[in-house]
Tab-separated table of N, CA and C in Angstrom:
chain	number	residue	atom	x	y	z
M	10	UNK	N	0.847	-1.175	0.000
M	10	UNK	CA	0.000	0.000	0.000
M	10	UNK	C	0.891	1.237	0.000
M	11	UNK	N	0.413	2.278	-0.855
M	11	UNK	CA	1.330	3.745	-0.672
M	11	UNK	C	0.645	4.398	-0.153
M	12	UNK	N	0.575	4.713	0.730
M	12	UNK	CA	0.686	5.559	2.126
M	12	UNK	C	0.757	6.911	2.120
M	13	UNK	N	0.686	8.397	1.459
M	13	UNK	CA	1.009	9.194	1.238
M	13	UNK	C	0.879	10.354	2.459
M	14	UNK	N	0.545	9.734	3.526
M	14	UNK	CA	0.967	9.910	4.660
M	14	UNK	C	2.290	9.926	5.368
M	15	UNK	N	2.820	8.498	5.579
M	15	UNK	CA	3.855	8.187	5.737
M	15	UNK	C	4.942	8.690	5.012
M	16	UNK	N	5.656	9.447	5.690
M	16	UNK	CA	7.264	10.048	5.351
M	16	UNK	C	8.339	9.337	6.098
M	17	UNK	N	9.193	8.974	5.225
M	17	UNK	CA	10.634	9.159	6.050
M	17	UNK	C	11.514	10.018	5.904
M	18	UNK	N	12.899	9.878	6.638
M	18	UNK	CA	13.550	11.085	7.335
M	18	UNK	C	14.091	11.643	5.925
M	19	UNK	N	13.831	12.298	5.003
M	19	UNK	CA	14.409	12.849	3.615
M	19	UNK	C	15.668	12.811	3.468
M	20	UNK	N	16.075	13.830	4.862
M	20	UNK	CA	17.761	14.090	4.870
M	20	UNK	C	18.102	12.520	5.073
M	21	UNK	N	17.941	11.510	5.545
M	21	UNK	CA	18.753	10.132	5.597
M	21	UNK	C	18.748	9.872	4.602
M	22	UNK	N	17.269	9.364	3.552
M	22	UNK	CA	17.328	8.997	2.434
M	22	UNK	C	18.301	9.309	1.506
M	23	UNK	N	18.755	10.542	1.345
M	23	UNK	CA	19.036	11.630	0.463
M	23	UNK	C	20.236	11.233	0.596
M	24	UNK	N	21.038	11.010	1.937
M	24	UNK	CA	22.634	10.976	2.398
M	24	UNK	C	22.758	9.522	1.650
M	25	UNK	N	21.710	8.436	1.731
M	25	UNK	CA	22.042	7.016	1.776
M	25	UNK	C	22.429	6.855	0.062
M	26	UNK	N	21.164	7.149	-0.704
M	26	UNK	CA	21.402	7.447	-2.458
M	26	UNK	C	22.503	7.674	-2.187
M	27	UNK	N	23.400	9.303	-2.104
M	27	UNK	CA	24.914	9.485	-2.127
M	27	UNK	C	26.586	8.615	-1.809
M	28	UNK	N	25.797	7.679	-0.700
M	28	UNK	CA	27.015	7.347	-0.049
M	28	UNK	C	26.802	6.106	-0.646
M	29	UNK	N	25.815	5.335	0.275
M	29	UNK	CA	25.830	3.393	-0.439
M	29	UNK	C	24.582	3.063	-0.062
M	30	UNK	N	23.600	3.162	-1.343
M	30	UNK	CA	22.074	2.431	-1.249
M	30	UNK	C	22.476	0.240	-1.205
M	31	UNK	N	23.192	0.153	-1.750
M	31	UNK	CA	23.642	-1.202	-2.384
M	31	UNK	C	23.291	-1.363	-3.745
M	32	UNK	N	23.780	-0.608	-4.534
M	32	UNK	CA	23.127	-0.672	-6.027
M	32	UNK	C	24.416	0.119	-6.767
M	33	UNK	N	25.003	-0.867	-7.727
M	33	UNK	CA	26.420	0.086	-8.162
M	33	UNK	C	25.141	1.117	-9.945
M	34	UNK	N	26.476	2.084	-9.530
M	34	UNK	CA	25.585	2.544	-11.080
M	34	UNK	C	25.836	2.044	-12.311
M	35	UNK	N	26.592	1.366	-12.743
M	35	UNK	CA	26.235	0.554	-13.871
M	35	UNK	C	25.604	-0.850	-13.778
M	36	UNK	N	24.762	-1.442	-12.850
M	36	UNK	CA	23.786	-2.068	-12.796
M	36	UNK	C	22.431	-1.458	-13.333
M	37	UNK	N	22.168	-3.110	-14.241
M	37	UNK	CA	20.835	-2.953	-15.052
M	37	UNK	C	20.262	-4.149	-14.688
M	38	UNK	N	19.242	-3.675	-14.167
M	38	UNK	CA	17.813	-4.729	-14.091
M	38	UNK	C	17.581	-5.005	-15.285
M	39	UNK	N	16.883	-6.653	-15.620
M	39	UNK	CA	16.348	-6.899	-16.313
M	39	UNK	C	15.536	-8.345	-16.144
M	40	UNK	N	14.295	-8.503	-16.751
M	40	UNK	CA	13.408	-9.879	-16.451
M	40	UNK	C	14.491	-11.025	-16.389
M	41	UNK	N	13.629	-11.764	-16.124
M	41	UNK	CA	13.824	-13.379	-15.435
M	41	UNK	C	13.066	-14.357	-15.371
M	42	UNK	N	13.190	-15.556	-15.681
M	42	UNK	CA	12.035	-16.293	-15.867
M	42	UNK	C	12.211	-17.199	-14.988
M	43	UNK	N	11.055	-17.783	-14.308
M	43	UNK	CA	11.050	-19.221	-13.055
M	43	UNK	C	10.349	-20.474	-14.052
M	44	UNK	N	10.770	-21.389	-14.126
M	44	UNK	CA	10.637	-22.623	-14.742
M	44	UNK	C	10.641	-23.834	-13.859
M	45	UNK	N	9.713	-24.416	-13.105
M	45	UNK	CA	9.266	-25.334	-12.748
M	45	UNK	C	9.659	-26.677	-13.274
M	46	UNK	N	10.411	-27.367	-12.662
M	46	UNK	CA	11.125	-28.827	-13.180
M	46	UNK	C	10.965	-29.984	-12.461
M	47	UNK	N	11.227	-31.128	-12.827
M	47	UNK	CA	11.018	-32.049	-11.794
M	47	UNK	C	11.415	-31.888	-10.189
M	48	UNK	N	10.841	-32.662	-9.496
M	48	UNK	CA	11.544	-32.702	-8.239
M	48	UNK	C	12.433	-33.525	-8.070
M	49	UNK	N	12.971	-33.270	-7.266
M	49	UNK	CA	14.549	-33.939	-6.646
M	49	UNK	C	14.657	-34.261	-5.199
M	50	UNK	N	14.371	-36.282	-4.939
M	50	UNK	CA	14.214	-36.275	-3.650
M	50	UNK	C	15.862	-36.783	-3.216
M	51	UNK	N	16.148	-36.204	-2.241
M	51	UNK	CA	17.474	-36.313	-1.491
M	51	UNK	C	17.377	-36.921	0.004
M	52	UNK	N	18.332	-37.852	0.754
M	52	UNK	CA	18.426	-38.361	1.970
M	52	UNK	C	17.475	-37.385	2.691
M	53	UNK	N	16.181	-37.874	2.953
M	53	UNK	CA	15.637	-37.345	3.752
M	53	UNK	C	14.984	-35.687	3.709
M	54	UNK	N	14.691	-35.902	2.200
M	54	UNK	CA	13.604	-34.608	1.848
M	54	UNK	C	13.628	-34.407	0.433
M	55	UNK	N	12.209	-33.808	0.429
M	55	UNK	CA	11.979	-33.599	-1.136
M	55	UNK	C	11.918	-32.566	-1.476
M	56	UNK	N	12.214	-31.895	-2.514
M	56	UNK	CA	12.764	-30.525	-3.180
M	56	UNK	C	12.018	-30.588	-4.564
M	57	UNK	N	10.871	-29.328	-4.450
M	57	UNK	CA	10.985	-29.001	-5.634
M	57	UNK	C	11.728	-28.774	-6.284
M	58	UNK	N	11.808	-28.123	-7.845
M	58	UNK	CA	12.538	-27.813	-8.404
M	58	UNK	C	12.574	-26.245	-9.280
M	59	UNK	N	13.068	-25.362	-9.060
M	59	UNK	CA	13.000	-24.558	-9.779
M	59	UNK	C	14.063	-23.906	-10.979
M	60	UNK	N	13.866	-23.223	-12.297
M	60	UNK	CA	15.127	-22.773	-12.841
M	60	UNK	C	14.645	-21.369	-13.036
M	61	UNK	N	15.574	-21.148	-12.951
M	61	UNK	CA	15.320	-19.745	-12.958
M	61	UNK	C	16.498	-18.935	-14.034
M	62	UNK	N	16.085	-18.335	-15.068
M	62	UNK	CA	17.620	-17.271	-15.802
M	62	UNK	C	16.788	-16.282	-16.749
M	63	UNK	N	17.376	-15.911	-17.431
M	63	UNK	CA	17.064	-14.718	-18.344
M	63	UNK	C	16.834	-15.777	-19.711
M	64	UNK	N	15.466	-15.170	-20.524
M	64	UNK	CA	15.292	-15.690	-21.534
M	64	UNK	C	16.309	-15.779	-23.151
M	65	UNK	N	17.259	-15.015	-22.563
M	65	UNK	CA	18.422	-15.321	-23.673
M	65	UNK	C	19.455	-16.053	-23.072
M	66	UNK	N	19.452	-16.202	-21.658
M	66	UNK	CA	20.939	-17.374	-21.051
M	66	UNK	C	19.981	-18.598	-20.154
M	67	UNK	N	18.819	-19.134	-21.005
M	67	UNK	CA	18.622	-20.418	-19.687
M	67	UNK	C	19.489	-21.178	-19.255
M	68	UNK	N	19.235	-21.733	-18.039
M	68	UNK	CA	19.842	-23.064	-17.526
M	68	UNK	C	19.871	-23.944	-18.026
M	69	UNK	N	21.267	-24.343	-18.563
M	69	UNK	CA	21.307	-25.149	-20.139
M	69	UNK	C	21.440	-26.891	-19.017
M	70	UNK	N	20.829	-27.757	-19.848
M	70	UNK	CA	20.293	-29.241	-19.130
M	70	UNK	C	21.729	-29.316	-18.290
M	71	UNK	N	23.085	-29.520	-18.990
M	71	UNK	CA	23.978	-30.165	-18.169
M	71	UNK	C	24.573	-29.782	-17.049
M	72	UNK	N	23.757	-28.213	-16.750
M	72	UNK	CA	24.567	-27.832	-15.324
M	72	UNK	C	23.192	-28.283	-14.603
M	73	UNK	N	22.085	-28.120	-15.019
M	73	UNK	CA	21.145	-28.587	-14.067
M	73	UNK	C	21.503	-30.239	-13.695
M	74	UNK	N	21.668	-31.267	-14.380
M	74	UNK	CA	22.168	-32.414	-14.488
M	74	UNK	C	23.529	-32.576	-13.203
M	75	UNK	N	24.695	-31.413	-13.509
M	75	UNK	CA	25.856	-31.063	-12.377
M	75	UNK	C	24.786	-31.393	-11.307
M	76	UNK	N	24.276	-30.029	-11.026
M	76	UNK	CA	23.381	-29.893	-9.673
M	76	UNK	C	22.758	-30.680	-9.206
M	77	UNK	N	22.252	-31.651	-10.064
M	77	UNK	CA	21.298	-32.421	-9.533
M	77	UNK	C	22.128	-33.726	-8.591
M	78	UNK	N	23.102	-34.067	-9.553
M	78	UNK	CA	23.968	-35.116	-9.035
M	78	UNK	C	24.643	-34.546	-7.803
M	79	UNK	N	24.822	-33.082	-7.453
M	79	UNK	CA	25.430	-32.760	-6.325
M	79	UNK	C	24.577	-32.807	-5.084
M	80	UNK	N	23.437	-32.342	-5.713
M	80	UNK	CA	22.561	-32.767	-4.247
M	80	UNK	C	22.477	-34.313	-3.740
M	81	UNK	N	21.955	-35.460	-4.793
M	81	UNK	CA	22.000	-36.614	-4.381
M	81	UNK	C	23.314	-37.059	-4.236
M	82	UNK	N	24.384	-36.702	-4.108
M	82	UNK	CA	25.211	-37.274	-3.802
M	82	UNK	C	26.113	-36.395	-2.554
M	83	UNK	N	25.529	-35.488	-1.966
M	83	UNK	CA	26.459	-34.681	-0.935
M	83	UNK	C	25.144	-34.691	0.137
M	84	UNK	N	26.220	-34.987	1.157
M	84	UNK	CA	25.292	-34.952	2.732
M	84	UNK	C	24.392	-33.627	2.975
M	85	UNK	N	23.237	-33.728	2.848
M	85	UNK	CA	22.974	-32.218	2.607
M	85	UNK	C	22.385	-31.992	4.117
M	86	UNK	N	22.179	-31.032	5.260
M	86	UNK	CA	21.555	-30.590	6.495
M	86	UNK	C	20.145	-30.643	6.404
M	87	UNK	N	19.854	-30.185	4.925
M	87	UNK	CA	18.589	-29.877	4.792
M	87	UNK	C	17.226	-31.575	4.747
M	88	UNK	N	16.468	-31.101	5.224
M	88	UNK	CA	15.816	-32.263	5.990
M	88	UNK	C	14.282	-32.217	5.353
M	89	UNK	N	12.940	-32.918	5.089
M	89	UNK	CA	11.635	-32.381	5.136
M	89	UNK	C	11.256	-31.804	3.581
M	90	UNK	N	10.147	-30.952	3.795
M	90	UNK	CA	9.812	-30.216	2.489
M	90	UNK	C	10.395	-29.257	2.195
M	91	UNK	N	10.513	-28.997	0.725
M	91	UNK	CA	11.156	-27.805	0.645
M	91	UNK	C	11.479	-27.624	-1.032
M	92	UNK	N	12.516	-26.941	-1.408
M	92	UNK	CA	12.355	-26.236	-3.162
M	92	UNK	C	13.643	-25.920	-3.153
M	93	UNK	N	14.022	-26.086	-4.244
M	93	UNK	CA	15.374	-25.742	-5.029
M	93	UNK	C	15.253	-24.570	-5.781
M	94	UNK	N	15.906	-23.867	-5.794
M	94	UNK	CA	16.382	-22.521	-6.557
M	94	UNK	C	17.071	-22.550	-8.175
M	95	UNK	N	17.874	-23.496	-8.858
M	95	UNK	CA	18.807	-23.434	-9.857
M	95	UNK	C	18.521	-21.931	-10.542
M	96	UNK	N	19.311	-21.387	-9.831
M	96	UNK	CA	19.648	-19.423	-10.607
M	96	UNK	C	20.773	-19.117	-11.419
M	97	UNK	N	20.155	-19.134	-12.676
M	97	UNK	CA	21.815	-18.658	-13.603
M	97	UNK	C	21.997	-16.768	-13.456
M	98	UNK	N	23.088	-16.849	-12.812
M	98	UNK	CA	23.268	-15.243	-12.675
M	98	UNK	C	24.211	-14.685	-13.575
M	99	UNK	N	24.471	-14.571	-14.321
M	99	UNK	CA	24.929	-14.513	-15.253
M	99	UNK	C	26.066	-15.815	-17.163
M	100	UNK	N	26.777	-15.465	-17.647
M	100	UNK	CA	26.904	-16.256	-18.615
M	100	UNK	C	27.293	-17.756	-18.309
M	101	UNK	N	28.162	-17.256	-17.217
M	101	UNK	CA	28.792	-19.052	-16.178
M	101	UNK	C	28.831	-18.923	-14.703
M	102	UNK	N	27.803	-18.656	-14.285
M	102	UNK	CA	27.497	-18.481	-12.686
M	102	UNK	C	26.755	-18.777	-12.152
M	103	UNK	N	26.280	-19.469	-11.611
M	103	UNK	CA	25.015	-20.230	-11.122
M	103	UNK	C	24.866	-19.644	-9.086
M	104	UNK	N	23.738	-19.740	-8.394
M	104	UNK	CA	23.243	-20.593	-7.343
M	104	UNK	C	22.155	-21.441	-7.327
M	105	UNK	N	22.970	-22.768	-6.430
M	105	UNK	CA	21.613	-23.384	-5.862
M	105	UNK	C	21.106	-23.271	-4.893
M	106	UNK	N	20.289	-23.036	-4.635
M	106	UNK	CA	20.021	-22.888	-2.927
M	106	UNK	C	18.547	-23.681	-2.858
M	107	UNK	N	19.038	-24.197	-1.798
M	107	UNK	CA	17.949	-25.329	-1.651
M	107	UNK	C	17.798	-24.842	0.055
M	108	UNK	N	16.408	-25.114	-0.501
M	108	UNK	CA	15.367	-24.400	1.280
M	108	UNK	C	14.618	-25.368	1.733
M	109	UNK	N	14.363	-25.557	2.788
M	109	UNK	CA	13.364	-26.550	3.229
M	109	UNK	C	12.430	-25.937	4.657
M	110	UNK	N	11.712	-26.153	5.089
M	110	UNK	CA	10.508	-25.877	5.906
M	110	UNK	C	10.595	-26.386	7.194
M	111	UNK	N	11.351	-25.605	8.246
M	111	UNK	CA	11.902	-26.066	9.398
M	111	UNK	C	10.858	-25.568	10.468
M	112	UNK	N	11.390	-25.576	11.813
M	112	UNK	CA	10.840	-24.616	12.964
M	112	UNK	C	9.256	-24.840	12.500
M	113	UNK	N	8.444	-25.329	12.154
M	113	UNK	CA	7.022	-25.407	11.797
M	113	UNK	C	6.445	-24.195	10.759
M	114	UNK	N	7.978	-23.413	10.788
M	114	UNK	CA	6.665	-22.051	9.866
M	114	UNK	C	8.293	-21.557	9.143
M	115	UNK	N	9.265	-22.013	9.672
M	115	UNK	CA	10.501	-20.888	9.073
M	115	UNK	C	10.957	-21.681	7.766
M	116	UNK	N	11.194	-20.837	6.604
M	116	UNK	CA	12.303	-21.337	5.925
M	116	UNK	C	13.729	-21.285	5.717
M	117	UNK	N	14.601	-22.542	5.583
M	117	UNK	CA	16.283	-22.484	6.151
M	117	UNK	C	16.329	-22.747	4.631
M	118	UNK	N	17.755	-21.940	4.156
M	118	UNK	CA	18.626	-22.245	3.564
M	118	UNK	C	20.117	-22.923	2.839
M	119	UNK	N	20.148	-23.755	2.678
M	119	UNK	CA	21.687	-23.986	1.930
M	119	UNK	C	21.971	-23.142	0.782
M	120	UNK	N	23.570	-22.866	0.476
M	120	UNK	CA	23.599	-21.880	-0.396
M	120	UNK	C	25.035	-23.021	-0.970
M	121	UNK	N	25.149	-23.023	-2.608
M	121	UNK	CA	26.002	-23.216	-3.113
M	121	UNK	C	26.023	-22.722	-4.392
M	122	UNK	N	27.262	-22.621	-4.904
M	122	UNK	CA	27.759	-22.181	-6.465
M	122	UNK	C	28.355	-22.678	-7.199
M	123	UNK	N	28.510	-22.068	-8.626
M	123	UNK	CA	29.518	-22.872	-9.126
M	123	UNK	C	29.846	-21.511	-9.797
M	124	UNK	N	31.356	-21.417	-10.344
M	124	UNK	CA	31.541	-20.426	-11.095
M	124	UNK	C	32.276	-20.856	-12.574
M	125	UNK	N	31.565	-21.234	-13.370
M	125	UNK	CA	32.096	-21.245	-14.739
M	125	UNK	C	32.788	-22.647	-14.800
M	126	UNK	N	33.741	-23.370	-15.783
M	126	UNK	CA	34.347	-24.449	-16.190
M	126	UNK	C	35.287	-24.473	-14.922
M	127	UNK	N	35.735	-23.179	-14.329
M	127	UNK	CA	37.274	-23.767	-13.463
M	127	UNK	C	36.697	-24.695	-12.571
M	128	UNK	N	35.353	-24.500	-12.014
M	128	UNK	CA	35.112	-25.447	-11.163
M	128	UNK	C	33.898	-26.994	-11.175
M	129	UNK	N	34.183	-27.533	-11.229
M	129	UNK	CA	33.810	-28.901	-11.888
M	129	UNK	C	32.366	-29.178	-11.440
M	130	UNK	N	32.525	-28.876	-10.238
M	130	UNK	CA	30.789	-29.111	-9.424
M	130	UNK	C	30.705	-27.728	-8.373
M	131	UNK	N	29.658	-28.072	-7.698
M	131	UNK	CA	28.976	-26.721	-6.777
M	131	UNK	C	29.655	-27.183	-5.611
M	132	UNK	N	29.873	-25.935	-4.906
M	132	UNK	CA	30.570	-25.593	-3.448
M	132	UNK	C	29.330	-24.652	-2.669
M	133	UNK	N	29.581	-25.234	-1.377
M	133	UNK	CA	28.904	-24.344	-0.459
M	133	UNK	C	29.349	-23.219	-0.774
M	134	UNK	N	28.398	-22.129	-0.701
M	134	UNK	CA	28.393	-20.257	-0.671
M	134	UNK	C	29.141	-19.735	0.408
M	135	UNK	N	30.518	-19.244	1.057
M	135	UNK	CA	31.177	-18.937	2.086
M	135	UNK	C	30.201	-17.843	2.483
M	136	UNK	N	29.733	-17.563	3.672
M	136	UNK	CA	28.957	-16.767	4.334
M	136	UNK	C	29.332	-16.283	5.894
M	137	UNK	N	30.202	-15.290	5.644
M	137	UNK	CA	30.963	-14.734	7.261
M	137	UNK	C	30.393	-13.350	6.901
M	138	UNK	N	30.071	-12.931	8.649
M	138	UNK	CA	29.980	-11.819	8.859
M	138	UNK	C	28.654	-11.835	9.397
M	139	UNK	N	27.697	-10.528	9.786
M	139	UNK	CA	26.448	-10.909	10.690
M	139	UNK	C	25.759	-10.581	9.361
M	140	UNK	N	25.664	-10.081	8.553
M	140	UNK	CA	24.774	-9.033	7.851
M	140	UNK	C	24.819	-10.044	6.672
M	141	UNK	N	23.883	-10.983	6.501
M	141	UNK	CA	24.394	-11.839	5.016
M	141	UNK	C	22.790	-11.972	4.490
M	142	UNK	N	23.322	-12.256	2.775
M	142	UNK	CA	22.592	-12.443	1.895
M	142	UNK	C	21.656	-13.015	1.865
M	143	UNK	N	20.404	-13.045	1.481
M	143	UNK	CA	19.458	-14.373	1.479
M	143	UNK	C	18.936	-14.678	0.104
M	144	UNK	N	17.674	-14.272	-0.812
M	144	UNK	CA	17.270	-14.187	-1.451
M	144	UNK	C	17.074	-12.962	-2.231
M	145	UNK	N	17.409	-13.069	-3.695
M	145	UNK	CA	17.677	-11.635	-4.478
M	145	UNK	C	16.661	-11.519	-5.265
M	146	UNK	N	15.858	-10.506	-5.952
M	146	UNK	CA	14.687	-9.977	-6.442
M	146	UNK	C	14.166	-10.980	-7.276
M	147	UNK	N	15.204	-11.648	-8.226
M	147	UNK	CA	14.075	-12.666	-9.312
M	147	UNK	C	14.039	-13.794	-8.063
M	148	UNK	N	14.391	-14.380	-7.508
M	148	UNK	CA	14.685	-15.745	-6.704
M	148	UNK	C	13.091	-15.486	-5.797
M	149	UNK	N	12.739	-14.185	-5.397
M	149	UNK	CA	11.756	-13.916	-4.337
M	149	UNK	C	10.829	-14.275	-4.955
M	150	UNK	N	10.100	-14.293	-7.198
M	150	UNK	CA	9.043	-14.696	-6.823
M	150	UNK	C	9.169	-16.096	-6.680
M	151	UNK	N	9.468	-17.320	-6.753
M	151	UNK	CA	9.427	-18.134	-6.302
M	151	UNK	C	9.221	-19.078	-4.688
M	152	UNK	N	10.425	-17.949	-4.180
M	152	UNK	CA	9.772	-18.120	-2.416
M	152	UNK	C	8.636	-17.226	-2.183
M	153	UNK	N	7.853	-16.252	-3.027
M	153	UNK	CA	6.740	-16.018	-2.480
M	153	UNK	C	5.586	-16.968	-2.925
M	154	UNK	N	5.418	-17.731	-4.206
M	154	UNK	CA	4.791	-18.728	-4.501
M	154	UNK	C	5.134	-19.613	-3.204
M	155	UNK	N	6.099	-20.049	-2.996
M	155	UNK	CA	6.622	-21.705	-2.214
M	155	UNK	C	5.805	-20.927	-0.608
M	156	UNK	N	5.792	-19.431	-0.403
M	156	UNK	CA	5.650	-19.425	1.383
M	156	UNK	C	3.658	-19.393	1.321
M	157	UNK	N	3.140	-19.197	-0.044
M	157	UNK	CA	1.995	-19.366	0.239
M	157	UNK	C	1.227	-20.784	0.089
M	158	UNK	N	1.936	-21.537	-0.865
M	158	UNK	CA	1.465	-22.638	-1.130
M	158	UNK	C	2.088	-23.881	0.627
M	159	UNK	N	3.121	-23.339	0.863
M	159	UNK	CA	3.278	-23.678	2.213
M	159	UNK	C	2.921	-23.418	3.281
M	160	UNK	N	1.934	-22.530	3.584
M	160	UNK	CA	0.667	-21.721	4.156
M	160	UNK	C	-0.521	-22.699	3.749
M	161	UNK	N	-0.705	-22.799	2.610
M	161	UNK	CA	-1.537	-23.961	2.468
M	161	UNK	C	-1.690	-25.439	2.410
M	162	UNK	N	-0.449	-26.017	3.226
M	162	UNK	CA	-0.256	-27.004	3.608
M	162	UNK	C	-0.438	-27.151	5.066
M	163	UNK	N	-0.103	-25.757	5.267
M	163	UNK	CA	-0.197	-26.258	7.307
M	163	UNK	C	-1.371	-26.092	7.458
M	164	UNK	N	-2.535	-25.028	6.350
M	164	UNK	CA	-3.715	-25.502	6.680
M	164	UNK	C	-4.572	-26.921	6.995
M	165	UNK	N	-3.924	-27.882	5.862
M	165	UNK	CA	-4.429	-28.973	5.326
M	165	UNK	C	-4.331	-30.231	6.307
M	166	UNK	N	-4.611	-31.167	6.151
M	166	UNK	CA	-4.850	-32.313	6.720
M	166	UNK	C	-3.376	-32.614	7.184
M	167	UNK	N	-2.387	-32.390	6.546
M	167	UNK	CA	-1.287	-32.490	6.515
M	167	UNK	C	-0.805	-33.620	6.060
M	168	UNK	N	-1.652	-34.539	5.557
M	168	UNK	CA	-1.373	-36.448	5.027
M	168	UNK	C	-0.897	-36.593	4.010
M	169	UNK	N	-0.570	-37.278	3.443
M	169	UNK	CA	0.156	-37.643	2.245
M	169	UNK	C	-0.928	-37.110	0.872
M	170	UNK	N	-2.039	-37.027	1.418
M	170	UNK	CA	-2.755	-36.231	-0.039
M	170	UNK	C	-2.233	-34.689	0.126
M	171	UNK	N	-2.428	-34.178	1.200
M	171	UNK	CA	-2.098	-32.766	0.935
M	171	UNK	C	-0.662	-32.903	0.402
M	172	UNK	N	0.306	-33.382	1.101
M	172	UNK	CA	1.574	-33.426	0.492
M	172	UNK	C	1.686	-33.327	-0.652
M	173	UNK	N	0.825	-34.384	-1.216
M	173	UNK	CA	0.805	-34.795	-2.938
M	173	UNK	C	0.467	-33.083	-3.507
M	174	UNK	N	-0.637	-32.555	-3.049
M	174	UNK	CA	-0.876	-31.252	-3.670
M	174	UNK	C	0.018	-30.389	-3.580
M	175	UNK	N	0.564	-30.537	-2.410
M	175	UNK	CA	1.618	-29.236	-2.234
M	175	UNK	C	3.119	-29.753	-3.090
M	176	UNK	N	3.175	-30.676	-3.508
M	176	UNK	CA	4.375	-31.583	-4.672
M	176	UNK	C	3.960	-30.863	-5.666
M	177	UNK	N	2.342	-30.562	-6.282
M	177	UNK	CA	2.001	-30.162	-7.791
M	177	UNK	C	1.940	-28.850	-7.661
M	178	UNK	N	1.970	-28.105	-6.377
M	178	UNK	CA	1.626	-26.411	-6.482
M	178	UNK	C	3.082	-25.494	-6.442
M	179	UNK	N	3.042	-25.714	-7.968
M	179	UNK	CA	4.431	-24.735	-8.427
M	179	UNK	C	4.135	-23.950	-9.188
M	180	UNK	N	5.200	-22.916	-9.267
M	180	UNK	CA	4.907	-21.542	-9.636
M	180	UNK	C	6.192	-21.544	-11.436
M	181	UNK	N	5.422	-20.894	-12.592
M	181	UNK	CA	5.842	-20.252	-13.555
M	181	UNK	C	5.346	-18.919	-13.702
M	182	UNK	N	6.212	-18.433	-13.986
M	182	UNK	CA	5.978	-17.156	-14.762
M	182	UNK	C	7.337	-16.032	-14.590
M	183	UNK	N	7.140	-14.740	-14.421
M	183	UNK	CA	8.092	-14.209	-14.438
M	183	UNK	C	8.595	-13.725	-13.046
M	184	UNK	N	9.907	-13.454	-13.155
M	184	UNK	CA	10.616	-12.906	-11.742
M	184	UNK	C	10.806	-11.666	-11.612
């Protein structure tokens, strides 16, 4: 809702633009597409699947294929229900981040990458410091599809039929 009530402090705003919003100036937005793929069940949880890239660089089969073999084959923390990310961020850069449905209502993250040919398969995302990354603008519509359709699971019976529904309630379209 816009509010045209609500002000904030101008002079902060004004200083923050100048100094560091987090936005370099030769950054350009541009669409993104979410593509819905099989699921991928791993030791002890099932993962949707999502791809996600720009309609001139998709996620070409054999890194999704990489990824896939990295999840089933690496000890993963992640436990229960939950959705995969595959994000091409640019020409040879990928994340996966695979989330699952913890604490009864929270969603947890794993974060891994790969960067281009030097590296053969995906590595955990190094993450030091208090102030860290989570989910970036195209990646959100997807966790906003996954946090409502997961809203509508804790409504549900919670049995293996709802499960089944909440397996088919995936999200396409744009990011």
């Amino acid at each position: 809702m816009n509010d045209p009530s609500v002000t904030l402090p101008l002079r902060s705003l004004a200083e923050i633009l100048r100094s560091d919003f987090g936005v370099s100036e030769d950054y350009r937005y541009g669409p993104k597409w979410v593509e819905p793929r099989d699921a991928v069940e791993v030791d002890g949880a099932v993962l949707k699947w999502y791809a996600l890239a720009s309609a001139e660089l998709p996620v070409p089969d054999a890194i999704e294929q990489v990824a896939r073999t990295f999840l089933t084959q690496t000890k993963l923390e992640a436990k229960g229900l939950g959705f995969v990310i595959l994000h091409r961020c640019g020409p040879d850069f990928y994340f996966l981040i695979v989330s699952t449905w913890r604490g009864n209502n929270e969603v947890w993250e794993s974060v891994y990458y790969k960067d281009g040919d030097a590296m053969g398969d995906f590595a955990l995302w190094p993450r030091e410091g208090a102030h860290k990354p989570t989910f970036c603008v195209w990646e959100l519509a997807a966790v906003c599809h996954e946090v409502k359709a997961w809203g509508r699971f804790l409504t549900s019976a919670r049995d293996e039929a709802a499960a089944q529904a909440w397996a088919r309630d995936r999200y396409e379209g744009a990011a």
